[in-house]
mmCIF file of C-alpha atoms in Angstrom:
data_model
loop_
_atom_site.group_PDB
_atom_site.id
_atom_site.type_symbol
_atom_site.label_atom_id
_atom_site.label_comp_id
_atom_site.label_asym_id
_atom_site.label_seq_id
_atom_site.Cartn_x
_atom_site.Cartn_y
_atom_site.Cartn_z
ATOM 1 C CA MET A 1 0.000 0.000 0.000
ATOM 2 C CA ALA A 2 1.740 3.197 -1.186
ATOM 3 C CA ALA A 3 1.858 6.333 0.949
ATOM 4 C CA THR A 4 2.918 9.934 0.353
ATOM 5 C CA SER A 5 4.866 10.142 3.599
ATOM 6 C CA SER A 6 8.676 10.329 3.579
ATOM 7 C CA CYS A 7 9.041 7.410 5.973
ATOM 8 C CA ASN A 8 9.145 3.679 5.430
ATOM 9 C CA PHE A 9 7.315 1.608 8.052
ATOM 10 C CA ASN A 10 7.680 -2.107 8.562
ATOM 11 C CA TRP A 11 7.190 -3.287 12.135
ATOM 12 C CA GLY A 12 4.951 -5.111 14.545
ATOM 13 C CA VAL A 13 3.432 -3.917 17.788
ATOM 14 C CA ASN A 14 4.209 -5.312 21.191
ATOM 15 C CA GLY A 15 1.633 -6.370 23.782
ATOM 16 C CA LYS A 16 1.245 -2.785 25.018
ATOM 17 C CA GLY A 17 0.591 -1.421 21.568
ATOM 18 C CA THR A 18 3.895 0.453 21.185
ATOM 19 C CA PRO A 19 6.154 0.140 18.128
ATOM 20 C CA GLU A 20 8.999 -2.312 18.409
ATOM 21 C CA GLN A 21 11.080 -0.724 15.617
ATOM 22 C CA PRO A 22 11.515 2.935 14.635
ATOM 23 C CA CYS A 23 10.882 4.339 11.197
ATOM 24 C CA SER A 24 13.609 5.383 8.765
ATOM 25 C CA SER A 25 13.690 8.078 6.141
ATOM 26 C CA SER A 26 13.151 7.093 2.503
ATOM 27 C CA LYS A 27 12.134 8.807 -0.726
ATOM 28 C CA SER A 28 9.708 6.093 -1.768
ATOM 29 C CA SER A 29 7.674 4.720 1.014
ATOM 30 C CA GLN A 30 5.419 1.816 1.741
ATOM 31 C CA ILE A 31 3.358 0.845 4.758
ATOM 32 C CA LEU A 32 2.999 -2.857 5.462
ATOM 33 C CA PHE A 33 -0.115 -3.704 7.428
ATOM 34 C CA SER A 34 -0.887 -6.751 9.466
ATOM 35 C CA SER A 35 -3.505 -7.387 12.127
ATOM 36 C CA ASN A 36 -1.176 -5.887 14.741
ATOM 37 C CA LEU A 37 0.382 -3.030 12.718
ATOM 38 C CA SER A 38 0.525 0.565 13.876
ATOM 39 C CA PHE A 39 2.825 3.462 13.018
ATOM 40 C CA CYS A 40 3.464 7.065 14.028
ATOM 41 C CA TYR A 41 4.407 10.309 12.442
ATOM 42 C CA SER A 42 4.736 13.508 14.417
ATOM 43 C CA ASN A 43 2.285 16.410 14.182
ATOM 44 C CA ILE A 44 -0.008 14.598 11.748
ATOM 45 C CA ARG A 45 -3.338 12.906 12.439
ATOM 46 C CA TYR A 46 -4.322 9.949 10.238
ATOM 47 C CA CYS A 47 -7.473 7.880 10.113
ATOM 48 C CA LEU A 48 -7.847 4.696 8.152
ATOM 49 C CA SER A 49 -9.539 1.304 8.204
ATOM 50 C CA LEU A 50 -8.874 -1.971 6.458
ATOM 51 C CA ARG A 51 -10.265 -5.504 6.404
ATOM 52 C CA SER A 52 -7.847 -8.352 6.981
ATOM 53 C CA HIS A 53 -8.903 -11.961 7.344
ATOM 54 C CA GLN A 54 -12.513 -10.755 7.621
ATOM 55 C CA THR A 55 -11.623 -8.662 10.686
ATOM 56 C CA LEU A 56 -12.117 -4.917 10.529
ATOM 57 C CA LEU A 57 -9.198 -2.993 11.962
ATOM 58 C CA SER A 58 -9.577 0.700 12.725
ATOM 59 C CA THR A 59 -6.654 2.898 13.681
ATOM 60 C CA ARG A 60 -6.596 6.478 14.881
ATOM 61 C CA PHE A 61 -3.393 8.464 14.969
ATOM 62 C CA ASN A 62 -3.295 11.166 17.638
ATOM 63 C CA GLU A 63 -1.217 14.299 17.338
ATOM 64 C CA THR A 64 1.522 14.878 19.876
ATOM 65 C CA LYS A 65 4.675 16.960 19.901
ATOM 66 C CA ASN A 66 7.593 15.100 18.288
ATOM 67 C CA SER A 67 5.894 11.782 18.904
ATOM 68 C CA ALA A 68 2.648 10.041 18.290
ATOM 69 C CA PHE A 69 0.846 6.926 19.427
ATOM 70 C CA VAL A 70 -1.802 4.696 17.934
ATOM 71 C CA VAL A 71 -5.174 3.693 19.317
ATOM 72 C CA ALA A 72 -6.317 0.509 17.566
ATOM 73 C CA SER A 73 -9.529 -1.452 17.815
ATOM 74 C CA ALA A 74 -10.612 -4.684 16.163
ATOM 75 C CA LYS A 75 -14.064 -6.074 15.581
ATOM 76 C CA ALA A 76 -13.945 -9.769 16.369
ATOM 77 C CA ASP A 77 -15.215 -12.277 13.835
ATOM 78 C CA PRO A 78 -18.900 -13.102 14.474
ATOM 79 C CA LEU A 79 -19.774 -16.299 16.295
ATOM 80 C CA LYS A 80 -20.729 -19.406 14.345
ATOM 81 C CA ILE A 81 -22.737 -21.880 16.409
ATOM 82 C CA MET A 82 -24.518 -25.173 15.757
ATOM 83 C CA ILE A 83 -27.137 -26.652 18.076
ATOM 84 C CA SER A 84 -28.464 -30.191 17.958
ATOM 85 C CA GLY A 85 -30.780 -32.400 19.976
ATOM 86 C CA ALA A 86 -33.635 -34.856 19.780
ATOM 87 C CA PRO A 87 -37.110 -33.631 18.800
ATOM 88 C CA ALA A 88 -38.659 -31.680 21.700
ATOM 89 C CA SER A 89 -35.309 -31.412 23.512
ATOM 90 C CA GLY A 90 -35.772 -27.636 23.725
ATOM 91 C CA LYS A 91 -33.711 -26.383 20.769
ATOM 92 C CA GLY A 92 -36.294 -23.795 19.734
ATOM 93 C CA THR A 93 -36.475 -22.260 23.201
ATOM 94 C CA GLN A 94 -32.703 -22.078 23.556
ATOM 95 C CA CYS A 95 -32.273 -20.655 20.057
ATOM 96 C CA GLU A 96 -34.657 -17.846 20.947
ATOM 97 C CA LEU A 97 -32.679 -17.025 24.089
ATOM 98 C CA ILE A 98 -29.322 -17.222 22.294
ATOM 99 C CA THR A 99 -30.316 -14.999 19.370
ATOM 100 C CA LYS A 100 -31.906 -12.459 21.695
ATOM 101 C CA LYS A 101 -28.685 -12.009 23.693
ATOM 102 C CA TYR A 102 -26.025 -12.481 21.032
ATOM 103 C CA GLY A 103 -27.751 -11.211 17.887
ATOM 104 C CA LEU A 104 -26.946 -14.276 15.799
ATOM 105 C CA VAL A 105 -29.017 -15.157 12.746
ATOM 106 C CA HIS A 106 -31.175 -18.178 13.576
ATOM 107 C CA ILE A 107 -31.181 -20.670 10.708
ATOM 108 C CA ALA A 108 -33.419 -23.713 11.194
ATOM 109 C CA ALA A 109 -32.989 -26.382 8.534
ATOM 110 C CA GLY A 110 -36.501 -27.643 9.223
ATOM 111 C CA ASP A 111 -37.982 -24.198 8.559
ATOM 112 C CA LEU A 112 -36.064 -23.935 5.285
ATOM 113 C CA LEU A 113 -37.443 -27.298 4.201
ATOM 114 C CA ARG A 114 -41.005 -26.471 5.233
ATOM 115 C CA ALA A 115 -40.804 -23.203 3.283
ATOM 116 C CA GLU A 116 -39.641 -25.130 0.225
ATOM 117 C CA ILE A 117 -42.531 -27.569 0.661
ATOM 118 C CA ALA A 118 -45.011 -24.718 0.988
ATOM 119 C CA SER A 119 -43.721 -23.254 -2.284
ATOM 120 C CA GLY A 120 -44.752 -26.429 -4.101
ATOM 121 C CA SER A 121 -41.383 -26.814 -5.819
ATOM 122 C CA GLU A 122 -40.068 -30.153 -7.029
ATOM 123 C CA ASN A 123 -37.457 -30.138 -4.290
ATOM 124 C CA GLY A 124 -40.209 -29.380 -1.796
ATOM 125 C CA LYS A 125 -42.284 -32.323 -2.973
ATOM 126 C CA ARG A 126 -39.289 -34.648 -2.716
ATOM 127 C CA ALA A 127 -38.401 -33.321 0.726
ATOM 128 C CA LYS A 128 -41.945 -33.870 2.005
ATOM 129 C CA GLU A 129 -41.857 -37.525 1.015
ATOM 130 C CA TYR A 130 -38.804 -38.107 3.187
ATOM 131 C CA MET A 131 -39.986 -35.959 6.083
ATOM 132 C CA GLU A 132 -43.311 -37.782 6.250
ATOM 133 C CA LYS A 133 -41.347 -40.998 6.766
ATOM 134 C CA GLY A 134 -39.157 -39.436 9.447
ATOM 135 C CA GLN A 135 -36.106 -39.859 7.218
ATOM 136 C CA LEU A 136 -33.296 -37.463 6.384
ATOM 137 C CA VAL A 137 -33.898 -35.356 3.296
ATOM 138 C CA PRO A 138 -31.331 -36.073 0.529
ATOM 139 C CA ASN A 139 -28.212 -33.959 0.807
ATOM 140 C CA GLU A 140 -28.478 -32.505 -2.688
ATOM 141 C CA ILE A 141 -31.631 -30.727 -1.493
ATOM 142 C CA VAL A 142 -30.989 -29.637 2.056
ATOM 143 C CA VAL A 143 -27.237 -28.972 1.996
ATOM 144 C CA MET A 144 -27.594 -26.404 -0.774
ATOM 145 C CA MET A 145 -30.468 -24.699 1.043
ATOM 146 C CA VAL A 146 -28.396 -24.354 4.193
ATOM 147 C CA LYS A 147 -25.300 -23.253 2.260
ATOM 148 C CA GLU A 148 -27.171 -20.472 0.452
ATOM 149 C CA ARG A 149 -28.690 -19.213 3.714
ATOM 150 C CA LEU A 150 -25.335 -19.180 5.500
ATOM 151 C CA LEU A 151 -23.840 -17.114 2.677
ATOM 152 C CA LEU A 152 -26.406 -14.308 2.914
ATOM 153 C CA PRO A 153 -25.002 -10.968 4.162
ATOM 154 C CA ASP A 154 -26.845 -10.977 7.502
ATOM 155 C CA SER A 155 -25.367 -14.356 8.428
ATOM 156 C CA GLN A 156 -21.868 -13.310 7.387
ATOM 157 C CA GLU A 157 -22.028 -9.978 9.219
ATOM 158 C CA ASN A 158 -23.812 -10.974 12.455
ATOM 159 C CA GLY A 159 -22.837 -14.614 12.816
ATOM 160 C CA TRP A 160 -25.187 -17.564 12.700
ATOM 161 C CA LEU A 161 -26.894 -20.166 14.856
ATOM 162 C CA LEU A 162 -27.577 -23.292 12.804
ATOM 163 C CA ASP A 163 -30.462 -25.184 14.375
ATOM 164 C CA GLY A 164 -30.898 -28.942 13.923
ATOM 165 C CA TYR A 165 -28.257 -29.308 11.254
ATOM 166 C CA PRO A 166 -26.139 -31.180 10.263
ATOM 167 C CA ARG A 167 -28.023 -34.371 11.068
ATOM 168 C CA SER A 168 -25.580 -36.876 9.619
ATOM 169 C CA LEU A 169 -21.848 -37.261 9.121
ATOM 170 C CA VAL A 170 -22.300 -36.825 5.367
ATOM 171 C CA GLN A 171 -24.026 -33.484 5.916
ATOM 172 C CA ALA A 172 -21.346 -32.359 8.377
ATOM 173 C CA THR A 173 -18.645 -33.303 5.883
ATOM 174 C CA ALA A 174 -20.399 -31.385 3.104
ATOM 175 C CA LEU A 175 -20.596 -28.227 5.224
ATOM 176 C CA LYS A 176 -16.909 -28.515 6.080
ATOM 177 C CA GLU A 177 -16.022 -28.824 2.394
ATOM 178 C CA PHE A 178 -17.988 -25.621 1.740
ATOM 179 C CA GLY A 179 -15.914 -23.885 4.433
ATOM 180 C CA PHE A 180 -18.509 -23.740 7.203
ATOM 181 C CA GLN A 181 -16.895 -24.672 10.508
ATOM 182 C CA PRO A 182 -18.624 -23.765 13.784
ATOM 183 C CA ASP A 183 -16.903 -22.264 16.788
ATOM 184 C CA LEU A 184 -19.079 -24.383 19.067
ATOM 185 C CA PHE A 185 -21.346 -27.394 18.611
ATOM 186 C CA ILE A 186 -24.051 -27.543 21.299
ATOM 187 C CA LEU A 187 -25.767 -30.850 21.994
ATOM 188 C CA LEU A 188 -28.912 -30.763 24.127
ATOM 189 C CA GLU A 189 -28.970 -34.170 25.718
ATOM 190 C CA VAL A 190 -32.014 -35.879 27.164
ATOM 191 C CA ARG A 191 -32.020 -39.413 28.403
ATOM 192 C CA ILE A 192 -34.949 -41.111 26.759
ATOM 193 C CA LEU A 193 -36.495 -44.172 28.309
ATOM 194 C CA VAL A 194 -38.306 -46.301 25.743
ATOM 195 C CA ALA A 195 -41.200 -48.170 27.325
ATOM 196 C CA ALA A 196 -40.644 -51.317 25.280
ATOM 197 C CA GLY A 197 -37.270 -52.844 26.074
ATOM 198 C CA MET A 198 -36.098 -50.120 28.513
ATOM 199 C CA LEU A 199 -33.549 -48.829 26.010
ATOM 200 C CA TYR A 200 -31.674 -45.540 26.227
ATOM 201 C CA TYR A 201 -31.157 -43.196 23.296
ATOM 202 C CA LEU A 202 -28.677 -40.931 25.069
ATOM 203 C CA VAL A 203 -26.802 -41.364 28.319
ATOM 204 C CA ALA A 204 -25.593 -37.925 29.318
ATOM 205 C CA SER A 205 -27.729 -36.805 32.248
ATOM 206 C CA HIS A 206 -28.836 -38.350 35.505
ATOM 207 C CA TYR A 207 -32.495 -37.940 34.644
ATOM 208 C CA LEU A 208 -34.880 -40.050 32.613
ATOM 209 C CA VAL A 209 -37.515 -38.760 30.225
ATOM 210 C CA ASN A 210 -40.064 -41.232 28.973
ATOM 211 C CA GLU A 211 -40.308 -41.251 25.181
ATOM 212 C CA GLU A 212 -44.020 -40.492 25.468
ATOM 213 C CA ILE A 213 -43.241 -37.166 27.156
ATOM 214 C CA LEU A 214 -41.171 -36.060 24.175
ATOM 215 C CA VAL A 215 -43.927 -37.225 21.840
ATOM 216 C CA GLU A 216 -46.447 -35.197 23.829
ATOM 217 C CA ARG A 217 -44.240 -32.119 23.613
ATOM 218 C CA VAL A 218 -44.106 -32.383 19.823
ATOM 219 C CA VAL A 219 -47.699 -33.393 19.113
ATOM 220 C CA GLY A 220 -49.053 -30.531 21.234
ATOM 221 C CA ARG A 221 -47.068 -27.853 19.418
ATOM 222 C CA ARG A 222 -48.899 -25.278 17.342
ATOM 223 C CA LEU A 223 -47.686 -22.474 15.087
ATOM 224 C CA ASP A 224 -49.206 -19.022 14.809
ATOM 225 C CA PRO A 225 -48.929 -18.266 11.055
ATOM 226 C CA VAL A 226 -49.316 -14.538 11.708
ATOM 227 C CA THR A 227 -46.560 -13.990 14.281
ATOM 228 C CA GLY A 228 -44.492 -17.147 13.796
ATOM 229 C CA LYS A 229 -44.701 -17.867 17.530
ATOM 230 C CA ILE A 230 -44.787 -21.467 18.709
ATOM 231 C CA TYR A 231 -47.384 -22.474 21.306
ATOM 232 C CA HIS A 232 -48.156 -25.705 23.103
ATOM 233 C CA LEU A 233 -51.734 -26.643 23.838
ATOM 234 C CA LYS A 234 -50.799 -27.880 27.314
ATOM 235 C CA TYR A 235 -47.579 -26.170 28.398
ATOM 236 C CA SER A 236 -47.845 -22.814 26.634
ATOM 237 C CA PRO A 237 -51.422 -22.220 25.420
ATOM 238 C CA PRO A 238 -52.357 -19.189 23.268
ATOM 239 C CA GLU A 239 -53.358 -15.997 25.052
ATOM 240 C CA THR A 240 -56.695 -15.488 23.313
ATOM 241 C CA GLU A 241 -59.395 -17.432 21.488
ATOM 242 C CA GLU A 242 -58.617 -15.423 18.371
ATOM 243 C CA ILE A 243 -55.027 -16.690 18.345
ATOM 244 C CA ALA A 244 -56.146 -20.229 19.177
ATOM 245 C CA ALA A 245 -58.483 -20.278 16.180
ATOM 246 C CA ARG A 246 -55.715 -19.585 13.686
ATOM 247 C CA LEU A 247 -53.051 -21.946 15.045
ATOM 248 C CA THR A 248 -51.785 -24.672 12.752
ATOM 249 C CA GLN A 249 -49.887 -27.923 13.280
ATOM 250 C CA ARG A 250 -46.814 -28.846 11.291
ATOM 251 C CA PHE A 251 -47.418 -31.829 9.071
ATOM 252 C CA ASP A 252 -44.476 -33.680 10.648
ATOM 253 C CA ASP A 253 -45.551 -33.049 14.264
ATOM 254 C CA THR A 254 -47.586 -36.224 14.565
ATOM 255 C CA GLU A 255 -46.977 -39.096 16.968
ATOM 256 C CA GLU A 256 -45.945 -41.531 14.261
ATOM 257 C CA LYS A 257 -43.528 -39.126 12.604
ATOM 258 C CA VAL A 258 -41.898 -37.896 15.801
ATOM 259 C CA LYS A 259 -41.117 -41.475 16.863
ATOM 260 C CA LEU A 260 -39.435 -42.015 13.507
ATOM 261 C CA ARG A 261 -37.493 -38.775 13.942
ATOM 262 C CA LEU A 262 -36.327 -39.855 17.397
ATOM 263 C CA GLN A 263 -35.028 -43.081 15.919
ATOM 264 C CA THR A 264 -33.270 -41.270 13.079
ATOM 265 C CA HIS A 265 -31.663 -38.812 15.510
ATOM 266 C CA HIS A 266 -30.361 -41.638 17.668
ATOM 267 C CA GLN A 267 -28.869 -43.430 14.675
ATOM 268 C CA ASN A 268 -26.946 -40.380 13.450
ATOM 269 C CA VAL A 269 -26.001 -38.190 16.412
ATOM 270 C CA GLU A 270 -22.861 -40.048 17.440
ATOM 271 C CA ALA A 271 -21.472 -39.895 13.903
ATOM 272 C CA VAL A 272 -22.017 -36.117 13.781
ATOM 273 C CA LEU A 273 -20.251 -35.719 17.113
ATOM 274 C CA LEU A 274 -17.160 -37.333 15.632
ATOM 275 C CA MET A 275 -16.790 -34.342 13.320
ATOM 276 C CA TYR A 276 -17.085 -31.770 16.123
ATOM 277 C CA GLU A 277 -15.772 -33.651 19.161
ATOM 278 C CA ASP A 278 -13.134 -31.001 19.933
ATOM 279 C CA ILE A 279 -15.661 -28.155 20.069
ATOM 280 C CA THR A 280 -18.739 -29.931 21.457
ATOM 281 C CA LEU A 281 -20.618 -28.659 24.498
ATOM 282 C CA LYS A 282 -22.945 -31.303 25.933
ATOM 283 C CA VAL A 283 -25.771 -29.711 27.892
ATOM 284 C CA ASN A 284 -28.185 -31.428 30.234
ATOM 285 C CA GLY A 285 -31.552 -30.757 28.614
ATOM 286 C CA ASN A 286 -33.652 -32.253 31.398
ATOM 287 C CA VAL A 287 -33.367 -29.260 33.730
ATOM 288 C CA PRO A 288 -35.484 -26.041 33.542
ATOM 289 C CA LYS A 289 -34.901 -23.913 30.446
ATOM 290 C CA GLU A 290 -33.235 -21.165 32.503
ATOM 291 C CA ASP A 291 -30.662 -23.653 33.790
ATOM 292 C CA VAL A 292 -30.119 -25.017 30.282
ATOM 293 C CA PHE A 293 -29.458 -21.509 28.976
ATOM 294 C CA ALA A 294 -27.104 -20.762 31.870
ATOM 295 C CA GLN A 295 -24.883 -23.636 30.714
ATOM 296 C CA ILE A 296 -24.938 -22.392 27.120
ATOM 297 C CA ASP A 297 -24.572 -18.726 28.031
ATOM 298 C CA GLY A 298 -21.462 -19.394 30.078
ATOM 299 C CA ALA A 299 -19.755 -21.096 27.148
ATOM 300 C CA LEU A 300 -20.785 -18.447 24.617
ATOM 301 C CA THR A 301 -19.736 -15.584 26.881
ATOM 302 C CA LYS A 302 -16.273 -17.086 27.317
ATOM 303 C CA LEU A 303 -15.990 -17.739 23.596
ATOM 304 C CA HIS A 304 -17.034 -14.170 22.825
ATOM 305 C CA GLU A 305 -14.605 -12.657 25.342
ATOM 306 C CA ASP A 306 -11.721 -14.832 24.126
ATOM 307 C CA ARG A 307 -12.472 -13.752 20.540
ATOM 308 C CA LYS A 308 -12.263 -10.075 21.499
ATOM 309 C CA LEU A 309 -8.792 -10.582 22.987
ATOM 310 C CA ILE A 310 -7.304 -12.045 19.813
#
């Protein structure tokens, strides 16, 4: 980057933000910038900004007599988070709390698929066939949907919270090949007791949740098409009769389909964890939602603070 100054600058900055090497006089000059670069020139005030490695660096040069110092600030890269869990494990509730505090863009793969189905497209028709059977939608459909949404400007600028995806090792691998790597993979764990055979889907917490309770949580869910708010006929009923009259049920929120989805989740979750084992946060999903969020919030706060120090 050429400059009109008569000095050549090429140095780093130490931990206190002061130059480690002085400048030297030169007829032609260049300024080499890195994420830690600063420079001084007496009696002149400069302002500039640049983007390096997707991090915006802003520097302000303050005038002093025969010396100058630099005040530098850096905007940390936005957070990239994935959250996974069995149907009715509480992902929607936690996503709402996370996005409210951290401003991340909430991207739910299920919502993307349901929107495609509602459009009546060929991909939507194919996706519905698989979803009605409780099976994973083919990757050539869903991976591209998720990829395109992650690439939109709001996701790139504010960071994203990917909800319920990836759901298989193949999907996780595809996202990695496209360059999407999360900073944290959150797994909401519930220990599901199946009435027939006393089998366990997950073994993380010290509490048991009967499979029928999870089924009840899903089957009782209702969507307000006007506001997009999710209600539950038993646990979170609508405020008025007017709202109640317009509520709808998702086509895949039936008892038969949710049991198939539970089985599919169990078959694939361990494989997905292999991809993200170094950045996985396992959260006990059997405790009250406030306690669940406290576990998540602590991890995200630390991650956010550590990012600001880099």
